[in-house]
Short mmCIF file of C-alpha atoms in Angstrom, two decimals:
data_model
loop_
_atom_site.label_atom_id
_atom_site.label_comp_id
_atom_site.label_asym_id
_atom_site.label_seq_id
_atom_site.Cartn_x
_atom_site.Cartn_y
_atom_site.Cartn_z
CA UNK A 817 -28.50 -1.98 -34.89
CA UNK A 818 -30.05 -0.98 -38.21
CA UNK A 819 -29.26 2.69 -37.59
CA UNK A 820 -25.52 2.01 -37.31
CA UNK A 821 -25.34 2.42 -33.56
CA UNK A 822 -23.48 -0.08 -31.40
CA UNK A 823 -25.45 -1.89 -28.77
CA UNK A 824 -24.24 -4.12 -25.95
CA UNK A 825 -25.89 -7.53 -26.21
CA UNK A 826 -23.75 -9.66 -23.91
CA UNK A 827 -23.70 -9.90 -20.13
CA UNK A 828 -23.03 -6.68 -18.22
CA UNK A 829 -19.67 -6.81 -16.44
CA UNK A 830 -20.01 -3.68 -14.32
CA UNK A 831 -22.65 -1.18 -13.38
CA UNK A 832 -22.07 2.50 -12.71
CA UNK A 833 -20.58 2.90 -9.24
CA UNK A 834 -19.23 -0.66 -8.98
CA UNK A 835 -15.71 -0.98 -7.55
CA UNK A 836 -13.24 -3.14 -9.41
CA UNK A 837 -9.50 -3.73 -9.45
CA UNK A 838 -7.25 -2.27 -12.14
CA UNK A 839 -3.54 -2.59 -12.71
CA UNK A 840 -1.60 0.52 -11.79
CA UNK A 841 1.98 1.56 -11.18
CA UNK A 842 3.21 2.63 -7.74
CA UNK A 843 4.55 6.19 -7.69
CA UNK A 844 5.86 8.56 -5.07
CA UNK A 845 3.23 11.27 -5.36
CA UNK A 846 1.43 10.99 -8.71
CA UNK A 847 -2.21 9.84 -8.79
CA UNK A 848 -2.35 9.41 -12.53
CA UNK A 849 -5.57 9.69 -14.50
CA UNK A 850 -8.67 7.57 -15.11
CA UNK A 851 -7.08 6.10 -18.23
CA UNK A 852 -3.61 5.74 -16.64
CA UNK A 853 -4.15 5.16 -12.89
CA UNK A 854 -1.28 5.33 -10.40
CA UNK A 855 -0.95 4.34 -6.77
CA UNK A 856 0.50 7.29 -4.86
CA UNK A 857 2.62 6.36 -1.85
CA UNK A 858 2.18 9.92 -0.60
CA UNK A 859 -1.58 9.40 -0.27
CA UNK A 860 -1.06 6.05 1.46
CA UNK A 861 1.25 7.67 4.01
CA UNK A 862 -0.93 10.77 4.40
CA UNK A 863 -4.27 8.99 4.88
CA UNK A 864 -3.33 5.54 6.26
CA UNK A 865 0.16 5.15 7.69
CA UNK A 866 0.68 8.52 9.39
CA UNK A 867 -2.75 8.60 11.10
CA UNK A 868 -2.16 5.07 12.42
CA UNK A 869 1.30 5.95 13.73
CA UNK A 870 -0.06 9.19 15.21
CA UNK A 871 -2.71 7.23 17.13
CA UNK A 872 -0.12 4.73 18.39
CA UNK A 873 2.34 7.31 19.75
CA UNK A 874 -0.12 10.06 20.68
CA UNK A 875 -1.93 10.60 23.99
CA UNK A 876 -3.54 7.36 25.12
CA UNK A 877 -1.84 5.36 22.36
CA UNK A 878 -0.21 1.99 22.94
CA UNK A 879 3.24 3.58 22.44
CA UNK A 880 2.49 7.03 23.84
CA UNK A 881 5.58 9.24 23.92
CA UNK A 882 7.68 7.12 21.56
CA UNK A 883 9.45 8.82 18.66
CA UNK A 884 8.78 6.97 15.40
CA UNK A 885 11.69 6.54 13.03
CA UNK A 886 10.72 5.95 9.40
CA UNK A 887 13.15 4.38 6.99
CA UNK A 888 13.10 4.57 3.21
CA UNK A 889 15.11 2.55 0.74
CA UNK A 890 16.24 3.52 -2.74
CA UNK A 891 13.37 1.98 -4.72
CA UNK A 892 12.16 4.20 -7.56
CA UNK A 893 8.94 5.58 -6.04
CA UNK A 894 10.66 6.05 -2.67
CA UNK A 895 13.20 8.54 -4.02
CA UNK A 896 10.88 10.83 -5.98
CA UNK A 897 11.73 14.34 -4.73
CA UNK A 898 8.15 15.53 -4.12
CA UNK A 899 7.43 12.38 -2.08
CA UNK A 900 10.66 12.73 -0.08
CA UNK A 901 9.90 16.38 0.67
CA UNK A 902 6.44 15.38 1.87
CA UNK A 903 7.91 12.68 4.16
CA UNK A 904 10.57 14.96 5.62
CA UNK A 905 8.17 17.86 6.20
CA UNK A 906 5.46 15.62 7.68
CA UNK A 907 7.88 13.85 10.03
CA UNK A 908 9.48 17.15 11.12
CA UNK A 909 6.04 18.63 11.85
CA UNK A 910 5.13 15.60 13.99
CA UNK A 911 8.51 15.48 15.76
CA UNK A 912 9.31 12.14 14.12
CA UNK A 913 12.49 11.08 12.32
CA UNK A 914 12.83 10.09 8.66
CA UNK A 915 16.03 8.23 7.77
CA UNK A 916 16.91 7.34 4.21
CA UNK A 917 18.62 3.99 3.85
CA UNK A 918 22.00 3.93 2.16
CA UNK A 919 22.41 1.71 -0.89
CA UNK A 920 23.73 -1.79 -0.32
CA UNK A 921 22.68 -1.94 3.33
CA UNK A 922 20.42 -5.01 3.49
CA UNK A 923 21.42 -5.64 7.10
CA UNK A 924 19.60 -2.42 8.01
CA UNK A 925 16.46 -3.23 6.09
CA UNK A 926 14.49 -5.51 8.38
CA UNK A 927 11.55 -5.56 5.99
CA UNK A 928 13.54 -7.22 3.21
CA UNK A 929 15.19 -9.68 5.56
CA UNK A 930 12.37 -10.81 7.82
CA UNK A 931 9.05 -8.99 7.65
CA UNK A 932 8.29 -9.41 3.92
CA UNK A 933 9.16 -13.14 3.88
CA UNK A 934 7.07 -13.65 7.03
CA UNK A 935 4.10 -11.85 5.45
CA UNK A 936 4.43 -13.94 2.29
CA UNK A 937 4.59 -17.20 4.22
CA UNK A 938 1.59 -16.29 6.38
CA UNK A 939 -0.42 -15.25 3.30
CA UNK A 940 0.32 -18.57 1.54
CA UNK A 941 -0.63 -20.51 4.66
CA UNK A 942 -3.98 -18.71 4.98
CA UNK A 943 -4.85 -19.20 1.31
CA UNK A 944 -3.98 -22.92 1.47
CA UNK A 945 -6.16 -23.39 4.57
CA UNK A 946 -9.12 -21.84 2.78
CA UNK A 947 -9.08 -24.02 -0.28
CA UNK A 948 -5.97 -26.07 -0.80
CA UNK A 949 -3.76 -25.67 -3.82
CA UNK A 950 -5.62 -23.86 -6.59
CA UNK A 951 -5.47 -20.68 -8.62
CA UNK A 952 -6.58 -18.01 -6.18
CA UNK A 953 -9.12 -15.35 -7.17
CA UNK A 954 -8.39 -11.66 -6.56
CA UNK A 955 -10.90 -11.36 -3.72
CA UNK A 956 -9.34 -14.36 -1.94
CA UNK A 957 -5.89 -12.79 -2.27
CA UNK A 958 -7.21 -9.50 -0.90
CA UNK A 959 -9.03 -11.08 2.06
CA UNK A 960 -5.94 -13.07 3.07
CA UNK A 961 -3.75 -9.94 2.70
CA UNK A 962 -6.06 -7.96 5.00
CA UNK A 963 -5.93 -10.76 7.55
CA UNK A 964 -2.13 -10.91 7.44
CA UNK A 965 -1.91 -7.15 7.88
#
């Protein structure tokens, strides 16, 4: 404006409080900052995976009495010491087992060999059913991913 201040004149992209997707790196235990966000696997395990497993193997759960065995591979975020300590301590406290996977053991990693390809194929099938072959928007990707999960 005339006083030298900047003023937004175009369309508003976001309002305060709106949720939106941002790119971020996956880490073992680091959350990052507002300007450099990170996706912490520790938080995902602590608030999503472990409570779900606990409900499945706990009293009244579908797999009541089973002993879960978690397996981790050698991917970068999976071998961060703070994250590994968290996994080991959490599993020990619950009476579960955490087994690291040795390098060069793809025969033991069922996720790489069958689960991940099956998820990918199912996701592609769902997206194609919803709109044929086209560039898929982020919300369509997310909705199909939730359905596959």
